Amino acid sequence: MANPKPRVKVPKKASKGEVITIKTLISHPMESGQRKDKQGNLVPRQIINTFKCEFDGQLVFECDMDPAVSANPYMEFNAKVENSGTFKFTWVDDDGSVYETEKKITVE
Amino acid sequence: MTFTRRQVFGLTAGAAAFVAVAPRISFAATDDTEAAIKAFTGGAEPATGTVTLDTPEIAENGNTVPVGVSVESPMTADNYVESVLILAEGNPSPAVATFHFTAMSGAAEAKTRIRLAKTQNVIAVAKMNDGSTFIDRKEVKVTIGGCGG
Amino acid sequence: MARSYRLSLAAGVALVLGAHSAAIAGGPSDDKLVIDGEMEIMTRVAPPEGHPLDEVISGWHYRTEETRDLEADSFQNPGMLYVERGEEIWNTVEGDAGKSCASCHEDGAEFLKGIGANYPKWNAGAGKPFNIELQINQCREENMQAKPYKFDAADQKALTTFIKHQSIGMPVELDLTEGDMKSWWDKGEELYYTRTGQLNLSCATCHEDYNGNYIRADHLSQGNVNGFPTYRLKQSAMVSLHNRFRGCIRDTRAAFPAAFSDDLMALEVYVTWRGSGLGVETPAVRQ
């Protein structure tokens, strides 16, 4: 597939102090380094090794990933929101690439 | 060569006894798993309870197995779950993922999808901010398909 | 010798199929497929006239709860990543004519509604039925002056997935009155019931005679194709229909025909018809 594409689902609105559920998905083969190609050569490992979610600069949730995480990695977690702001999502690839996306939430 | 029912039972009991007295003689991956747990807990033996691992009893394909973890905690600034280590003891390498939480997580819950090489135990170890640790284990049967597998 | 070997293998397979059906509770699940709690998909329908089964059932019902749930959540369904990629391709200019799909089909969403439910369709110019992949390649060559996709190129699968997804929930319905569609249907039917390979299995052996039973740990479905291209957990990627046809035939230990060959196009026409009335599920999620 072309460049990894992140998808994120965050509620648009929440009430103050509410614990919301966030879902994320990114297209990535998560090449484990265990697989062999048709010639019998080991395909080198290339995975997303870190995922991070921040809210207005503060860490909400982070995950270190190993090759046992499935292709197109999915993460579901929670966040407690006290005020309106912006969630920033970051995925770090073994090759150093960083994939980012943001979502705003309005707290009433 | 044929076995009688009694002989078969005897053999099975013998094998079970062998496993019971010599639990350390097993696959390298199990040792790796124990080592990973010790490294995570700082050598402490984690207690059971508090952390719950949610896995399917049977996974239709080992490539994409949904796993969820939840830890009982108020998740306040001075009482929260720091991290949860997920291990799969039957994989070539047991490490799967480590979730890190903060008070802003609101709830110490996370879900992802993982690869399991075969039927095996999946393990979750939770570490609280006071250093105490908890463990849960679930067996997941990974089916080998006929054609679809 | 060769013949008796083949017969004993076939008997062995039949035994495995038969024995397991009794040992493990089989049959499709009674669940309903509702995407995001909003859109119910027709997954159990009355068969079209002349169909050998009493009820047409989607493969979704034969999967475990976890796999069924994955398809029912359009966010979690990894196949949706390929729908999004396909939409990008739809809007991307390629080839010497400087066109994208969208250049000709301006109102893509409206134009594409139903396409995924009504293909394969008779193509008079080619004198054969065209599936979506063949139609895409014809558009690329003639209108975009771009190279046709090679079979199972990543972009071919993503674009086909996007196009079929525009008809999600719409009932599968083929027009067999156009051109020679009926004779291709006849040929497909004949292939469906022809035993092949060292295991001497036909499509019908597993998907008509033994659907609902287990072949080893695998729960056999009716082999309907309303969810293709489908996200398969095994490959962790989209799998095209002709890839699956070839995989099934390979598993009978037979030489398998080329993708988009006349044999597989005839089979696509016939097998698609067998799923008439089922809602399009693309991208379905299977084991």
XYZ file of C-alpha atoms in Angstrom:
544
model
C 0.000 0.000 0.000
C 1.077 3.570 -0.517
C 2.095 5.788 2.421
C 0.685 4.637 5.736
C -2.608 6.380 6.344
C -3.794 6.975 9.876
C -7.496 6.838 10.780
C -8.689 8.194 14.108
C -12.109 8.228 15.746
C -12.675 10.767 18.518
C -16.097 12.054 19.618
C -16.602 15.663 18.436
C -18.140 16.679 21.753
C -17.918 15.568 25.375
C -18.962 16.845 28.767
C -16.411 18.065 31.320
C -14.648 15.190 33.088
C -16.045 12.573 30.713
C -13.947 9.520 29.898
C -14.138 9.089 26.129
C -13.061 6.172 23.933
C -10.575 6.785 21.127
C -9.975 4.342 18.274
C -7.020 4.474 15.886
C -5.995 2.437 12.871
C -3.098 2.876 10.468
C -2.258 1.038 7.266
C 1.084 -0.698 7.725
C 2.306 -4.233 6.917
C 4.132 -4.582 10.286
C 6.804 -6.725 8.638
C 7.847 -8.959 11.519
C 11.358 -9.885 10.387
C 10.361 -13.569 10.729
C 8.845 -13.982 7.271
C 10.698 -15.333 4.253
C 10.200 -14.182 0.678
C 9.758 -16.511 -2.316
C 13.532 -16.960 -2.636
C 13.734 -18.043 1.005
C 15.430 -14.854 2.212
C 14.324 -13.302 5.472
C 12.285 -10.141 4.859
C 13.846 -7.474 7.113
C 11.776 -6.227 10.031
C 9.902 -2.981 9.514
C 7.194 -2.132 11.990
C 5.639 0.842 13.661
C 7.365 0.622 17.041
C 5.668 3.439 18.963
C 2.252 5.022 19.082
C 1.499 8.097 21.164
C -1.580 10.182 21.938
C -1.221 13.647 23.481
C -3.813 16.224 24.472
C -2.634 19.830 24.235
C 0.950 18.672 24.757
C 0.253 16.282 27.669
C 0.696 12.527 27.273
C -2.577 10.572 27.400
C -1.539 7.103 26.198
C 1.490 5.509 24.635
C 2.194 2.049 23.289
C 5.505 0.328 22.495
C 4.858 -2.241 19.778
C 6.726 -5.413 18.954
C 6.463 -7.448 15.735
C 3.615 -9.488 17.259
C 1.206 -6.584 16.722
C -0.972 -7.362 13.661
C -0.649 -5.652 10.306
C -2.646 -2.403 10.092
C -2.267 -1.838 13.838
C -5.400 -0.965 15.797
C -5.410 0.796 19.166
C -8.377 1.565 21.348
C -7.976 3.462 24.626
C -9.564 6.165 26.761
C -9.020 9.797 27.628
C -10.474 11.972 30.367
C -11.283 15.426 29.015
C -11.667 18.509 31.216
C -11.612 21.198 28.537
C -11.797 21.699 24.775
C -8.535 21.042 22.972
C -6.651 19.038 20.393
C -5.559 15.425 20.405
C -2.343 14.716 18.563
C -1.575 11.185 17.395
C 1.911 10.045 16.412
C 3.151 6.761 14.959
C 6.910 6.110 14.662
C 8.208 3.692 12.027
C 11.395 1.571 12.321
C 12.776 3.533 9.350
C 12.411 6.768 11.296
C 9.298 8.002 9.478
C 6.718 9.698 11.658
C 3.024 9.702 10.791
C 0.829 12.268 12.525
C -2.741 13.404 12.683
C -4.834 15.642 14.961
C -8.439 15.813 16.146
C -10.214 18.575 18.015
C -12.782 18.008 20.726
C -15.281 20.466 22.194
C -16.026 20.097 25.899
C -19.252 21.645 27.088
C 2.417 -52.156 18.850
C -0.811 -51.463 20.655
C -1.554 -49.790 23.947
C -4.227 -50.865 26.342
C -6.392 -48.209 27.903
C -4.542 -48.714 31.206
C -1.133 -48.261 29.581
C -2.245 -45.060 27.901
C -3.505 -43.672 31.191
C -0.245 -44.616 32.865
C 1.775 -42.861 30.226
C -0.311 -39.729 30.445
C -0.056 -39.640 34.233
C 3.698 -40.128 33.992
C 4.023 -37.280 31.552
C 1.921 -35.040 33.766
C 4.047 -35.888 36.803
C 7.202 -35.127 34.846
C 5.863 -31.718 33.927
C 4.780 -31.080 37.521
C 8.181 -31.817 39.085
C 10.222 -30.241 36.337
C 8.388 -27.098 35.312
C 11.658 -25.374 34.398
C 12.428 -27.869 31.659
C 10.341 -26.436 28.894
C 10.546 -24.297 25.817
C 12.999 -21.440 25.640
C 10.112 -19.069 24.972
C 8.661 -19.815 28.428
C 11.980 -18.832 29.999
C 12.028 -15.696 27.863
C 8.524 -14.953 29.091
C 9.532 -15.380 32.743
C 12.564 -13.159 32.153
C 10.428 -10.483 30.507
C 7.972 -10.520 33.433
C 10.820 -10.237 35.967
C 12.419 -7.383 34.006
C 9.088 -5.561 33.955
C 8.270 -6.075 37.657
C 11.834 -5.511 38.855
C 12.074 -9.094 40.063
C 8.833 -9.139 42.063
C 6.267 -11.929 41.700
C 3.092 -10.230 40.402
C -0.161 -10.877 42.269
C -3.300 -12.132 40.536
C -6.451 -10.028 40.237
C -6.917 -6.316 39.482
C -5.855 -6.783 35.838
C -8.163 -8.557 33.382
C -7.108 -9.810 29.995
C -9.871 -10.231 27.433
C -9.124 -12.664 24.599
C -11.213 -14.967 22.426
C -11.210 -18.621 23.488
C -10.665 -19.628 19.871
C -8.940 -17.427 17.293
C -10.049 -18.086 13.745
C -6.672 -17.011 12.443
C -3.538 -16.329 14.457
C -2.647 -13.295 12.354
C -5.303 -11.035 13.841
C -6.387 -11.878 17.379
C -8.246 -9.164 19.289
C -6.958 -8.629 22.838
C -8.167 -6.202 25.452
C -6.851 -5.361 28.892
C -8.424 -3.475 31.765
C -7.055 -2.661 35.190
C -9.075 -1.609 38.233
C -7.758 1.779 39.295
C -9.159 5.223 40.164
C -6.658 6.683 37.648
C -6.010 9.832 39.650
C -2.748 11.795 39.733
C -1.492 9.865 42.782
C -3.081 6.461 42.145
C -2.890 5.166 38.605
C -1.706 2.343 36.383
C 1.650 3.144 34.825
C 1.893 0.425 32.245
C 0.683 -2.985 31.092
C 2.976 -5.497 29.419
C 1.437 -7.974 26.960
C 3.297 -11.220 26.267
C 2.572 -14.281 24.134
C 4.617 -17.165 25.507
C 4.319 -19.444 22.465
C 5.540 -16.914 19.909
C 9.119 -16.971 18.561
C 9.677 -13.933 20.772
C 7.181 -13.345 23.615
C 7.082 -9.522 23.506
C 3.851 -8.146 22.030
C 3.281 -4.607 23.287
C 3.467 -2.338 26.321
C 0.719 0.156 27.053
C 1.615 3.265 29.058
C -1.157 5.131 30.837
C -1.379 8.462 32.638
C -3.973 10.044 34.893
C -5.311 11.645 31.704
C -6.133 8.197 30.303
C -9.176 8.263 32.580
C -9.423 4.476 32.549
C -6.665 1.889 32.306
C -8.140 0.048 29.356
C -6.759 -0.681 25.916
C -7.479 -2.962 22.980
C -5.356 -4.027 20.051
C -4.929 -6.936 17.634
C -2.015 -9.335 17.828
C -0.290 -12.259 16.097
C -0.205 -15.667 17.753
C 1.963 -18.355 16.160
C 0.002 -21.227 17.748
C -2.284 -22.141 20.646
C -0.718 -20.590 23.744
C -1.061 -18.415 26.829
C -1.344 -14.671 26.447
C -0.191 -12.769 29.534
C -0.876 -9.260 30.808
C 1.186 -7.740 33.627
C 0.105 -4.407 35.090
C 2.381 -2.067 37.030
C 0.863 0.582 39.329
C 2.521 3.897 40.121
C 3.358 2.563 43.622
C 5.342 -0.252 42.006
C 2.908 -3.087 42.796
C 2.297 -5.545 39.944
C -0.559 -7.813 38.870
C -0.873 -10.578 36.298
C -3.550 -12.342 34.247
C -3.168 -15.255 31.818
C -5.562 -16.556 29.173
C -5.156 -19.444 26.815
C -6.077 -18.767 23.196
C -6.613 -21.699 20.866
C -5.386 -20.852 17.390
C -7.072 -22.968 14.736
C -5.281 -24.345 11.726
C -7.715 -24.122 8.869
C -8.438 -26.691 6.235
C -8.296 -24.566 3.135
C -9.005 -21.157 4.598
C -6.306 -21.465 7.266
C -3.593 -47.409 -9.416
C -3.793 -43.720 -9.979
C -7.513 -43.956 -10.062
C -7.900 -45.969 -6.880
C -5.507 -43.603 -5.069
C -7.654 -40.710 -6.072
C -10.799 -42.504 -4.969
C -9.413 -43.371 -1.555
C -8.292 -39.794 -1.017
C -11.714 -38.555 -1.950
C -13.295 -41.044 0.436
C -10.930 -39.859 3.164
C -11.916 -36.258 2.620
C -15.569 -37.200 2.695
C -14.987 -39.032 5.958
C -13.255 -36.070 7.549
C -16.019 -33.771 6.437
C -18.713 -36.156 7.643
C -17.178 -37.065 10.986
C -16.608 -33.488 12.030
C -20.111 -32.398 11.201
C -21.412 -34.724 13.869
C -18.756 -33.906 16.454
C -18.884 -30.124 16.348
C -22.070 -28.120 16.334
C -22.012 -26.525 12.915
C -24.323 -24.284 11.011
C -24.349 -20.572 10.457
C -24.754 -18.122 13.334
C -28.153 -16.535 13.949
C -26.640 -13.081 14.398
C -27.603 -10.121 12.204
C -25.035 -8.061 10.330
C -25.679 -4.417 11.139
C -22.841 -2.088 10.166
C -22.155 0.516 12.898
C -25.526 -0.316 14.425
C -27.180 1.508 11.529
C -27.156 -0.375 8.251
C -28.544 -3.897 8.213
C -27.102 -6.029 5.435
C -29.203 -8.809 3.896
C -27.164 -11.892 4.749
C -29.881 -14.584 4.542
C -32.240 -14.473 1.593
C -34.566 -16.679 -0.434
C -32.709 -18.242 -3.374
C -33.315 -17.232 -6.987
C -35.310 -19.644 -9.143
C -33.367 -22.769 -10.021
C -30.998 -22.464 -7.038
C -30.116 -25.800 -5.419
C -30.200 -24.555 -1.799
C -33.193 -23.574 0.336
C -31.594 -20.405 1.643
C -28.739 -18.233 0.446
C -26.450 -17.371 3.367
C -23.496 -14.999 3.484
C -20.107 -16.327 4.605
C -20.290 -13.781 7.439
C -22.546 -16.184 9.377
C -19.880 -18.903 9.340
C -17.179 -16.879 11.052
C -16.461 -16.459 14.771
C -18.010 -13.657 16.799
C -14.749 -11.668 16.805
C -14.464 -11.802 13.003
C -18.151 -10.926 12.588
C -17.740 -7.943 14.929
C -14.760 -6.688 12.947
C -16.853 -6.430 9.795
C -19.767 -4.817 11.631
C -17.622 -1.856 12.758
C -16.672 0.276 9.773
C -13.928 1.930 11.779
C -12.290 -1.261 12.981
C -12.679 -3.088 9.668
C -9.156 -2.915 8.181
C -10.679 -3.269 4.696
C -11.883 0.333 5.023
C -8.242 1.482 4.757
C -8.278 0.086 1.229
C -11.597 1.776 0.447
C -9.970 5.097 1.358
C -6.906 4.284 -0.733
C -9.200 3.341 -3.627
C -10.947 6.689 -3.429
C -7.586 8.431 -3.765
C -6.822 6.378 -6.867
C -10.262 7.180 -8.294
C -9.351 10.872 -8.134
C -5.745 10.575 -9.312
C -4.811 11.489 -12.876
C -2.788 8.787 -14.640
C -1.831 8.024 -18.222
C -1.207 10.025 -21.402
C -4.771 11.313 -21.691
C -4.344 13.216 -18.410
C -7.460 11.746 -16.872
C -8.550 10.144 -13.646
C -11.604 7.926 -13.183
C -13.347 10.999 -11.796
C -12.589 13.036 -14.964
C -15.182 11.002 -16.891
C -17.421 9.871 -14.036
C -17.848 13.263 -12.404
C -20.514 12.324 -9.908
C -18.655 9.251 -8.715
C -20.900 8.386 -5.794
C -24.050 8.490 -7.931
C -22.462 6.780 -10.957
C -21.035 3.939 -8.880
C -24.218 3.118 -6.969
C -25.228 -0.398 -7.961
C -22.178 -1.146 -10.085
C -20.741 -3.382 -7.387
C -24.046 -5.250 -7.078
C -24.539 -5.811 -10.831
C -21.144 -6.996 -12.054
C -20.049 -9.113 -13.905
C -21.875 -7.512 -16.836
C -21.951 -8.417 -20.518
C -19.375 -6.469 -22.545
C -20.497 -6.502 -26.169
C -17.205 -5.163 -27.541
C -15.167 -7.887 -25.874
C -17.833 -10.535 -26.427
C -17.543 -11.766 -22.848
C -18.618 -10.838 -19.334
C -16.512 -8.174 -17.655
C -15.919 -7.974 -13.933
C -14.899 -4.720 -12.259
C -11.180 -5.412 -12.628
C -11.530 -5.939 -16.407
C -13.715 -2.847 -16.718
C -11.113 -0.761 -14.851
C -8.381 -2.014 -17.172
C -10.437 -1.228 -20.274
C -11.039 2.311 -18.997
C -7.346 2.707 -18.237
C -6.225 1.563 -21.665
C -8.879 3.220 -23.839
C -9.824 6.373 -21.964
C -6.863 7.197 -19.743
C -4.166 5.794 -22.041
C -2.622 4.251 -18.957
C -1.170 0.787 -18.503
C -3.675 -1.850 -17.386
C -3.155 -3.142 -13.871
C -1.402 -6.463 -13.491
C -3.515 -9.064 -11.689
C -3.698 -8.318 -7.973
C -1.632 -5.118 -8.157
C -2.190 -3.261 -4.855
C -3.952 -0.402 -6.679
C -6.211 -2.787 -8.595
C -7.413 -4.324 -5.348
C -7.879 -0.972 -3.618
C -9.791 0.586 -6.533
C -11.992 -2.496 -6.954
C -12.684 -2.463 -3.209
C -13.646 1.232 -3.341
C -15.941 0.722 -6.343
C -17.710 -2.308 -4.866
C -18.062 -0.584 -1.501
C -20.168 2.166 -3.123
C -22.911 -0.484 -3.436
C -22.710 -1.733 0.152
C -26.028 -3.183 1.257
C -27.486 -3.282 -2.256
C -28.723 -6.721 -3.346
C -26.562 -8.715 -5.766
C -28.429 -8.987 -9.061
C -27.022 -10.071 -12.413
C -28.629 -9.457 -15.807
C -28.334 -12.854 -17.471
C -30.436 -11.806 -20.469
C -27.711 -9.611 -21.971
C -25.533 -10.994 -24.762
C -24.298 -14.484 -24.114
C -24.422 -14.233 -20.323
C -26.582 -17.344 -20.078
C -24.064 -19.562 -21.857
C -21.284 -18.256 -19.568
C -23.567 -19.028 -16.626
C -24.028 -22.571 -18.028
C -20.288 -23.023 -18.360
C -19.760 -21.705 -14.830
C -22.352 -24.129 -13.476
C -20.619 -27.022 -15.196
C -17.264 -26.007 -13.696
C -18.854 -25.606 -10.257
C -19.915 -29.248 -10.226
C -16.775 -30.694 -11.877
C -14.522 -32.575 -9.500
C -10.896 -31.618 -9.898
C -7.423 -32.200 -8.488
C -5.865 -35.028 -6.533
C -8.438 -34.533 -3.808
C -11.179 -34.857 -6.421
C -13.297 -32.036 -5.037
C -15.677 -29.746 -6.840
C -16.808 -26.354 -5.575
C -20.099 -28.057 -4.737
C -18.470 -30.706 -2.534
C -17.523 -28.171 0.115
C -19.866 -25.261 -0.483
C -23.100 -27.039 -1.413
C -22.937 -30.538 0.085
C -21.015 -29.742 3.258
C -21.501 -26.062 4.034
C -22.013 -25.562 7.750
C -19.642 -28.453 8.521
C -15.963 -28.330 9.324
C -13.031 -29.257 7.114
C -10.378 -29.668 9.784
C -10.888 -26.527 11.875
C -12.403 -24.540 9.044
C -16.111 -23.789 9.006
C -17.303 -24.251 5.427
C -19.565 -21.545 4.044
C -21.740 -21.545 0.942
C -18.886 -19.800 -0.848
C -20.837 -16.679 -1.728
C -18.858 -13.791 -3.160
C -20.901 -10.724 -2.148
C -18.085 -9.478 0.107
C -15.169 -9.513 -2.377
C -12.558 -8.147 -2.456
C -12.500 -9.338 1.125
C -10.116 -8.573 4.003
C -8.678 -11.930 5.002
C -7.075 -12.281 8.405
C -4.723 -14.916 6.995
C -3.133 -12.493 4.529
C -3.907 -9.384 6.623
C -4.779 -7.730 3.324
C -7.460 -7.556 0.651
C -7.942 -10.755 -1.318
C -9.493 -10.593 -4.768
C -12.116 -13.063 -5.950
C -9.905 -14.626 -8.609
C -7.102 -14.999 -6.072
C -9.536 -16.932 -3.836
C -10.802 -19.034 -6.752
C -7.227 -19.971 -7.559
C -6.491 -20.688 -3.892
C -9.510 -22.997 -3.609
C -8.606 -24.860 -6.787
C -4.971 -25.115 -5.697
C -6.134 -26.641 -2.412
C -7.841 -29.462 -4.333
C -4.318 -30.076 -5.692
C -5.240 -29.222 -9.241
C -3.557 -26.968 -11.773
C -5.386 -23.655 -11.474
C -6.531 -21.414 -14.327
C -5.218 -17.891 -14.902
C -7.005 -14.938 -13.336
C -9.686 -13.486 -15.648
C -9.423 -16.559 -17.925
C -12.672 -17.672 -19.549
C -13.003 -20.471 -16.988
C -12.727 -18.171 -13.992
C -14.940 -15.498 -15.583
C -17.629 -18.153 -16.168
C -17.220 -19.271 -12.570
C -17.507 -15.670 -11.364
C -20.776 -15.216 -13.269
C -22.251 -18.430 -11.875
C -21.018 -18.048 -8.282
C -22.110 -14.407 -8.133
C -25.577 -15.521 -9.289
C -25.688 -18.124 -6.511
C -25.478 -15.222 -4.055
C -28.321 -13.257 -5.709
C -30.203 -11.106 -3.240
C -27.432 -10.932 -0.646
C -26.338 -7.395 0.185
C -22.918 -6.321 -1.053
C -20.562 -6.507 1.964
C -17.309 -5.259 0.434
C -15.003 -5.060 2.275
C -16.098 -8.213 4.096
C -13.825 -9.666 6.794
C -13.075 -13.381 6.680
C -10.663 -15.809 8.356
